[in-house]
Amino acid sequence: RRIASLRRLVDSLLAAEYCGHTMPLTIMVDGGALAAVREYVRGVEWRHGPLRLVVADDGPAPVASLGIRGMWINCSSLASAGELRDDEHILPLEDDIEVSPLFYWWL
């Protein structure tokens, strides 16, 4: 819902060093997000690997706001649904943070 902080987070992820690894990114947008937020995430050009967008208001059955708890549970459901290999991990990031350019080195 907060476009400025979301841009800051995405910009910091784009500027980070991934040690030559392919880095898939999933952006999950909660229900009730501003049109500007939905438009912004659809325009993100992720150059480090595949980009997946999950927008709660899209699709045949739009979802109301899940809140932080619901979004984290939804995020972790990717692992339980078998969408991740054993050597893959999920790092949930909220839109009000910014990562260091070297954050990936510590994972």
JSON list of C-alpha atoms in Angstrom, two decimals:
[
{"chain": "A", "resi": 1, "resn": "ARG", "atom": "CA", "xyz": [0.00, 0.00, 0.00]},
{"chain": "A", "resi": 2, "resn": "ARG", "atom": "CA", "xyz": [2.98, 2.28, 0.45]},
{"chain": "A", "resi": 3, "resn": "ILE", "atom": "CA", "xyz": [4.43, 3.00, -2.94]},
{"chain": "A", "resi": 4, "resn": "ALA", "atom": "CA", "xyz": [7.50, 5.01, -1.83]},
{"chain": "A", "resi": 5, "resn": "SER", "atom": "CA", "xyz": [8.72, 2.37, 0.62]},
{"chain": "A", "resi": 6, "resn": "LEU", "atom": "CA", "xyz": [8.00, -0.42, -1.88]},
{"chain": "A", "resi": 7, "resn": "ARG", "atom": "CA", "xyz": [10.12, 1.36, -4.51]},
{"chain": "A", "resi": 8, "resn": "ARG", "atom": "CA", "xyz": [12.95, 1.73, -1.98]},
{"chain": "A", "resi": 9, "resn": "LEU", "atom": "CA", "xyz": [12.84, -1.99, -1.19]},
{"chain": "A", "resi": 10, "resn": "VAL", "atom": "CA", "xyz": [12.75, -3.05, -4.85]},
{"chain": "A", "resi": 11, "resn": "ASP", "atom": "CA", "xyz": [15.54, -0.61, -5.74]},
{"chain": "A", "resi": 12, "resn": "SER", "atom": "CA", "xyz": [17.68, -2.05, -2.93]},
{"chain": "A", "resi": 13, "resn": "LEU", "atom": "CA", "xyz": [17.01, -5.60, -4.15]},
{"chain": "A", "resi": 14, "resn": "LEU", "atom": "CA", "xyz": [17.90, -4.60, -7.71]},
{"chain": "A", "resi": 15, "resn": "ALA", "atom": "CA", "xyz": [21.19, -3.08, -6.52]},
{"chain": "A", "resi": 16, "resn": "ALA", "atom": "CA", "xyz": [22.18, -6.08, -4.39]},
{"chain": "A", "resi": 17, "resn": "GLU", "atom": "CA", "xyz": [25.00, -8.50, -5.30]},
{"chain": "A", "resi": 18, "resn": "TYR", "atom": "CA", "xyz": [23.81, -12.09, -5.85]},
{"chain": "A", "resi": 19, "resn": "CYS", "atom": "CA", "xyz": [27.24, -13.66, -6.46]},
{"chain": "A", "resi": 20, "resn": "GLY", "atom": "CA", "xyz": [26.29, -14.60, -10.02]},
{"chain": "A", "resi": 21, "resn": "HIS", "atom": "CA", "xyz": [23.35, -16.72, -8.85]},
{"chain": "A", "resi": 22, "resn": "THR", "atom": "CA", "xyz": [19.95, -16.64, -10.50]},
{"chain": "A", "resi": 23, "resn": "MET", "atom": "CA", "xyz": [17.58, -15.07, -7.99]},
{"chain": "A", "resi": 24, "resn": "PRO", "atom": "CA", "xyz": [13.86, -15.63, -8.55]},
{"chain": "A", "resi": 25, "resn": "LEU", "atom": "CA", "xyz": [11.64, -12.99, -6.98]},
{"chain": "A", "resi": 26, "resn": "THR", "atom": "CA", "xyz": [7.99, -13.25, -6.00]},
{"chain": "A", "resi": 27, "resn": "ILE", "atom": "CA", "xyz": [6.19, -10.02, -5.19]},
{"chain": "A", "resi": 28, "resn": "MET", "atom": "CA", "xyz": [2.96, -10.50, -3.27]},
{"chain": "A", "resi": 29, "resn": "VAL", "atom": "CA", "xyz": [0.52, -7.58, -3.19]},
{"chain": "A", "resi": 30, "resn": "ASP", "atom": "CA", "xyz": [-2.19, -7.65, -0.52]},
{"chain": "A", "resi": 31, "resn": "GLY", "atom": "CA", "xyz": [-5.85, -7.07, -1.31]},
{"chain": "A", "resi": 32, "resn": "GLY", "atom": "CA", "xyz": [-6.98, -3.47, -1.37]},
{"chain": "A", "resi": 33, "resn": "ALA", "atom": "CA", "xyz": [-3.64, -2.14, -2.60]},
{"chain": "A", "resi": 34, "resn": "LEU", "atom": "CA", "xyz": [-3.63, 1.21, -4.35]},
{"chain": "A", "resi": 35, "resn": "ALA", "atom": "CA", "xyz": [-3.79, 1.14, -8.14]},
{"chain": "A", "resi": 36, "resn": "ALA", "atom": "CA", "xyz": [-0.36, 2.84, -8.18]},
{"chain": "A", "resi": 37, "resn": "VAL", "atom": "CA", "xyz": [1.12, -0.10, -6.24]},
{"chain": "A", "resi": 38, "resn": "ARG", "atom": "CA", "xyz": [-0.40, -2.70, -8.59]},
{"chain": "A", "resi": 39, "resn": "GLU", "atom": "CA", "xyz": [0.80, -0.70, -11.60]},
{"chain": "A", "resi": 40, "resn": "TYR", "atom": "CA", "xyz": [4.31, -0.35, -10.16]},
{"chain": "A", "resi": 41, "resn": "VAL", "atom": "CA", "xyz": [4.80, -4.07, -9.45]},
{"chain": "A", "resi": 42, "resn": "ARG", "atom": "CA", "xyz": [3.59, -4.97, -12.92]},
{"chain": "A", "resi": 43, "resn": "GLY", "atom": "CA", "xyz": [6.31, -2.71, -14.33]},
{"chain": "A", "resi": 44, "resn": "VAL", "atom": "CA", "xyz": [9.22, -4.05, -12.23]},
{"chain": "A", "resi": 45, "resn": "GLU", "atom": "CA", "xyz": [12.05, -5.29, -14.45]},
{"chain": "A", "resi": 46, "resn": "TRP", "atom": "CA", "xyz": [13.81, -7.96, -12.41]},
{"chain": "A", "resi": 47, "resn": "ARG", "atom": "CA", "xyz": [17.12, -8.72, -14.13]},
{"chain": "A", "resi": 48, "resn": "HIS", "atom": "CA", "xyz": [18.39, -11.32, -11.64]},
{"chain": "A", "resi": 49, "resn": "GLY", "atom": "CA", "xyz": [16.05, -14.18, -12.57]},
{"chain": "A", "resi": 50, "resn": "PRO", "atom": "CA", "xyz": [12.37, -15.01, -12.99]},
{"chain": "A", "resi": 51, "resn": "LEU", "atom": "CA", "xyz": [9.78, -12.64, -11.55]},
{"chain": "A", "resi": 52, "resn": "ARG", "atom": "CA", "xyz": [6.42, -13.82, -10.26]},
{"chain": "A", "resi": 53, "resn": "LEU", "atom": "CA", "xyz": [3.64, -11.43, -9.25]},
{"chain": "A", "resi": 54, "resn": "VAL", "atom": "CA", "xyz": [0.85, -12.47, -6.91]},
{"chain": "A", "resi": 55, "resn": "VAL", "atom": "CA", "xyz": [-1.77, -9.73, -6.67]},
{"chain": "A", "resi": 56, "resn": "ALA", "atom": "CA", "xyz": [-4.61, -10.62, -4.30]},
{"chain": "A", "resi": 57, "resn": "ASP", "atom": "CA", "xyz": [-7.15, -8.47, -6.16]},
{"chain": "A", "resi": 58, "resn": "ASP", "atom": "CA", "xyz": [-6.48, -10.22, -9.50]},
{"chain": "A", "resi": 59, "resn": "GLY", "atom": "CA", "xyz": [-8.19, -13.36, -10.66]},
{"chain": "A", "resi": 60, "resn": "PRO", "atom": "CA", "xyz": [-11.72, -14.72, -10.56]},
{"chain": "A", "resi": 61, "resn": "ALA", "atom": "CA", "xyz": [-12.03, -14.48, -6.76]},
{"chain": "A", "resi": 62, "resn": "PRO", "atom": "CA", "xyz": [-10.36, -11.29, -5.47]},
{"chain": "A", "resi": 63, "resn": "VAL", "atom": "CA", "xyz": [-9.16, -11.53, -1.87]},
{"chain": "A", "resi": 64, "resn": "ALA", "atom": "CA", "xyz": [-9.71, -8.90, 0.79]},
{"chain": "A", "resi": 65, "resn": "SER", "atom": "CA", "xyz": [-6.72, -7.65, 2.73]},
{"chain": "A", "resi": 66, "resn": "LEU", "atom": "CA", "xyz": [-4.83, -10.53, 4.34]},
{"chain": "A", "resi": 67, "resn": "GLY", "atom": "CA", "xyz": [-2.62, -8.35, 6.51]},
{"chain": "A", "resi": 68, "resn": "ILE", "atom": "CA", "xyz": [0.96, -9.15, 7.44]},
{"chain": "A", "resi": 69, "resn": "ARG", "atom": "CA", "xyz": [0.14, -12.49, 9.10]},
{"chain": "A", "resi": 70, "resn": "GLY", "atom": "CA", "xyz": [-1.90, -13.71, 6.14]},
{"chain": "A", "resi": 71, "resn": "MET", "atom": "CA", "xyz": [0.73, -12.62, 3.63]},
{"chain": "A", "resi": 72, "resn": "TRP", "atom": "CA", "xyz": [3.50, -14.46, 5.54]},
{"chain": "A", "resi": 73, "resn": "ILE", "atom": "CA", "xyz": [1.36, -17.60, 5.77]},
{"chain": "A", "resi": 74, "resn": "ASN", "atom": "CA", "xyz": [0.63, -17.33, 2.03]},
{"chain": "A", "resi": 75, "resn": "CYS", "atom": "CA", "xyz": [4.34, -16.92, 1.37]},
{"chain": "A", "resi": 76, "resn": "SER", "atom": "CA", "xyz": [5.26, -20.00, 3.41]},
{"chain": "A", "resi": 77, "resn": "SER", "atom": "CA", "xyz": [2.59, -22.01, 1.60]},
{"chain": "A", "resi": 78, "resn": "LEU", "atom": "CA", "xyz": [4.86, -21.96, -1.47]},
{"chain": "A", "resi": 79, "resn": "ALA", "atom": "CA", "xyz": [7.22, -24.28, 0.39]},
{"chain": "A", "resi": 80, "resn": "SER", "atom": "CA", "xyz": [4.50, -26.63, 1.58]},
{"chain": "A", "resi": 81, "resn": "ALA", "atom": "CA", "xyz": [2.97, -26.77, -1.91]},
{"chain": "A", "resi": 82, "resn": "GLY", "atom": "CA", "xyz": [6.19, -28.28, -3.24]},
{"chain": "A", "resi": 83, "resn": "GLU", "atom": "CA", "xyz": [7.07, -25.22, -5.31]},
{"chain": "A", "resi": 84, "resn": "LEU", "atom": "CA", "xyz": [10.55, -25.03, -3.76]},
{"chain": "A", "resi": 85, "resn": "ARG", "atom": "CA", "xyz": [13.47, -27.40, -4.15]},
{"chain": "A", "resi": 86, "resn": "ASP", "atom": "CA", "xyz": [15.41, -28.49, -1.08]},
{"chain": "A", "resi": 87, "resn": "ASP", "atom": "CA", "xyz": [18.15, -25.98, -1.87]},
{"chain": "A", "resi": 88, "resn": "GLU", "atom": "CA", "xyz": [15.74, -23.04, -2.19]},
{"chain": "A", "resi": 89, "resn": "HIS", "atom": "CA", "xyz": [14.53, -20.78, 0.59]},
{"chain": "A", "resi": 90, "resn": "ILE", "atom": "CA", "xyz": [12.01, -18.00, 1.21]},
{"chain": "A", "resi": 91, "resn": "LEU", "atom": "CA", "xyz": [12.99, -14.64, 2.66]},
{"chain": "A", "resi": 92, "resn": "PRO", "atom": "CA", "xyz": [9.84, -12.59, 3.36]},
{"chain": "A", "resi": 93, "resn": "LEU", "atom": "CA", "xyz": [10.52, -8.86, 3.14]},
{"chain": "A", "resi": 94, "resn": "GLU", "atom": "CA", "xyz": [8.04, -6.16, 4.06]},
{"chain": "A", "resi": 95, "resn": "ASP", "atom": "CA", "xyz": [7.80, -2.96, 2.04]},
{"chain": "A", "resi": 96, "resn": "ASP", "atom": "CA", "xyz": [9.07, -0.79, 4.87]},
{"chain": "A", "resi": 97, "resn": "ILE", "atom": "CA", "xyz": [12.64, -2.11, 4.82]},
{"chain": "A", "resi": 98, "resn": "GLU", "atom": "CA", "xyz": [15.68, -1.76, 2.62]},
{"chain": "A", "resi": 99, "resn": "VAL", "atom": "CA", "xyz": [18.35, -4.43, 2.15]},
{"chain": "A", "resi": 100, "resn": "SER", "atom": "CA", "xyz": [22.11, -3.96, 2.11]},
{"chain": "A", "resi": 101, "resn": "PRO", "atom": "CA", "xyz": [23.81, -4.46, -1.26]},
{"chain": "A", "resi": 102, "resn": "LEU", "atom": "CA", "xyz": [25.60, -7.39, 0.41]},
{"chain": "A", "resi": 103, "resn": "PHE", "atom": "CA", "xyz": [22.60, -8.97, 2.21]},
{"chain": "A", "resi": 104, "resn": "TYR", "atom": "CA", "xyz": [22.68, -12.09, 0.04]},
{"chain": "A", "resi": 105, "resn": "TRP", "atom": "CA", "xyz": [26.22, -12.91, 1.16]},
{"chain": "A", "resi": 106, "resn": "TRP", "atom": "CA", "xyz": [24.87, -13.47, 4.68]},
{"chain": "A", "resi": 107, "resn": "LEU", "atom": "CA", "xyz": [22.11, -15.90, 3.71]}
]
